[in-house]
mmCIF file of C-alpha atoms in Angstrom:
data_model
loop_
_atom_site.group_PDB
_atom_site.id
_atom_site.type_symbol
_atom_site.label_atom_id
_atom_site.label_comp_id
_atom_site.label_asym_id
_atom_site.label_seq_id
_atom_site.Cartn_x
_atom_site.Cartn_y
_atom_site.Cartn_z
ATOM 1 C CA MET A 1 24.052 17.373 -0.169
ATOM 2 C CA ALA A 2 20.938 15.234 0.258
ATOM 3 C CA LYS A 3 17.840 17.034 1.463
ATOM 4 C CA LYS A 4 16.383 15.781 4.769
ATOM 5 C CA PHE A 5 12.643 15.264 5.089
ATOM 6 C CA SER A 6 10.632 14.931 8.278
ATOM 7 C CA GLU A 7 9.060 11.634 9.232
ATOM 8 C CA GLU A 8 5.659 13.332 9.063
ATOM 9 C CA PHE A 9 6.290 14.358 5.444
ATOM 10 C CA LYS A 10 7.495 10.885 4.501
ATOM 11 C CA LYS A 11 4.370 9.313 6.031
ATOM 12 C CA LYS A 12 2.163 11.811 4.197
ATOM 13 C CA VAL A 13 3.764 10.870 0.877
ATOM 14 C CA ALA A 14 3.561 7.139 1.650
ATOM 15 C CA ARG A 15 -0.082 7.375 2.721
ATOM 16 C CA GLU A 16 -0.997 9.206 -0.480
ATOM 17 C CA ARG A 17 0.798 6.564 -2.553
ATOM 18 C CA ILE A 18 -1.040 3.731 -0.783
ATOM 19 C CA THR A 19 -4.494 5.292 -0.815
ATOM 20 C CA SER A 20 -4.525 6.901 -4.260
ATOM 21 C CA ASN A 21 -4.404 5.595 -7.801
ATOM 22 C CA LYS A 22 -1.299 7.694 -8.475
ATOM 23 C CA ASP A 23 2.032 6.051 -9.279
ATOM 24 C CA ASP A 24 5.430 6.923 -7.794
ATOM 25 C CA GLU A 25 6.262 9.355 -10.599
ATOM 26 C CA GLU A 26 3.047 11.372 -10.213
ATOM 27 C CA ILE A 27 3.463 11.732 -6.474
ATOM 28 C CA ALA A 28 7.166 12.532 -6.815
ATOM 29 C CA LYS A 29 6.389 15.327 -9.271
ATOM 30 C CA LYS A 30 3.682 16.729 -6.965
ATOM 31 C CA TYR A 31 6.079 16.987 -3.999
ATOM 32 C CA GLY A 32 9.300 17.715 -5.881
ATOM 33 C CA ILE A 33 11.050 14.526 -4.796
ATOM 34 C CA SER A 34 12.431 11.482 -6.582
ATOM 35 C CA PRO A 35 10.236 8.489 -7.452
ATOM 36 C CA SER A 36 12.735 6.271 -5.625
ATOM 37 C CA SER A 37 12.026 8.208 -2.408
ATOM 38 C CA VAL A 38 8.286 7.645 -2.833
ATOM 39 C CA TYR A 39 8.906 3.937 -3.355
ATOM 40 C CA ALA A 40 11.281 3.616 -0.393
ATOM 41 C CA TRP A 41 9.064 5.537 2.043
ATOM 42 C CA THR A 42 5.973 3.606 0.979
ATOM 43 C CA LYS A 43 7.769 0.312 1.446
ATOM 44 C CA PHE A 44 9.118 1.414 4.831
ATOM 45 C CA TYR A 45 5.850 2.753 6.293
ATOM 46 C CA LYS A 46 3.249 0.420 4.775
ATOM 47 C CA ASP A 47 3.442 -2.077 7.663
ATOM 48 C CA ASP A 48 3.876 0.495 10.458
ATOM 49 C CA VAL A 49 0.963 -0.039 12.878
ATOM 50 C CA ASP A 50 0.917 3.619 13.944
ATOM 51 C CA PHE A 51 0.796 4.661 10.295
ATOM 52 C CA VAL A 52 -2.318 2.681 9.425
ATOM 53 C CA LYS A 53 -5.682 4.347 9.999
ATOM 54 C CA ASN A 54 -9.141 2.781 9.795
ATOM 55 C CA ASP A 55 -9.614 4.008 6.230
ATOM 56 C CA ASP A 56 -6.310 2.434 5.224
ATOM 57 C CA VAL A 57 -7.276 -0.858 6.875
ATOM 58 C CA GLU A 58 -10.543 -0.931 4.937
ATOM 59 C CA LEU A 59 -8.641 -0.227 1.730
ATOM 60 C CA GLY A 60 -6.237 -3.025 2.597
ATOM 61 C CA GLU A 61 -9.141 -5.398 3.148
ATOM 62 C CA VAL A 62 -10.518 -4.514 -0.288
ATOM 63 C CA LYS A 63 -7.109 -5.232 -1.845
ATOM 64 C CA VAL A 64 -6.966 -8.609 -0.087
ATOM 65 C CA LYS A 65 -10.499 -9.490 -1.202
ATOM 66 C CA LYS A 66 -9.583 -8.515 -4.764
ATOM 67 C CA LYS A 67 -6.530 -10.805 -4.636
ATOM 68 C CA VAL A 68 -8.677 -13.666 -3.313
ATOM 69 C CA LEU A 69 -11.275 -13.165 -6.047
ATOM 70 C CA THR A 70 -8.542 -13.068 -8.682
ATOM 71 C CA TRP A 71 -7.102 -16.295 -7.277
ATOM 72 C CA ILE A 72 -10.546 -17.934 -7.354
ATOM 73 C CA ASN A 73 -11.100 -16.825 -10.961
ATOM 74 C CA VAL A 74 -7.775 -18.312 -12.003
ATOM 75 C CA ASN A 75 -7.848 -21.507 -9.915
ATOM 76 C CA GLY A 76 -11.538 -22.161 -9.447
ATOM 77 C CA HIS A 77 -13.684 -21.917 -6.322
ATOM 78 C CA SER A 78 -13.074 -25.467 -5.115
ATOM 79 C CA GLY A 79 -9.323 -24.857 -5.284
ATOM 80 C CA TYR A 80 -9.698 -21.909 -2.926
ATOM 81 C CA TYR A 81 -11.801 -23.967 -0.527
ATOM 82 C CA ASN A 82 -9.189 -26.716 -0.453
ATOM 83 C CA TYR A 83 -6.377 -24.174 -0.043
ATOM 84 C CA LYS A 84 -8.090 -22.238 2.747
ATOM 85 C CA TYR A 85 -9.259 -25.188 4.836
ATOM 86 C CA GLN A 86 -6.283 -27.531 4.705
#
């Protein structure tokens, strides 16, 4: 029989996955759950407005900025300007 986990626990696991450098396997081992549960809960809760806190938003902004900088490095600065302002 599958073990039931509270929504609070699932959010705790998902938040740790999003805000730490740990992968699904590390977090799963820490909490005694399967890596697929960590993945599923993270995917489910990552866009939940009530789940996101200010610290998470700042982390998200850093991830977005990193993606933009990576895009600029690959495509060149003028390419980003043209893409952003079309």
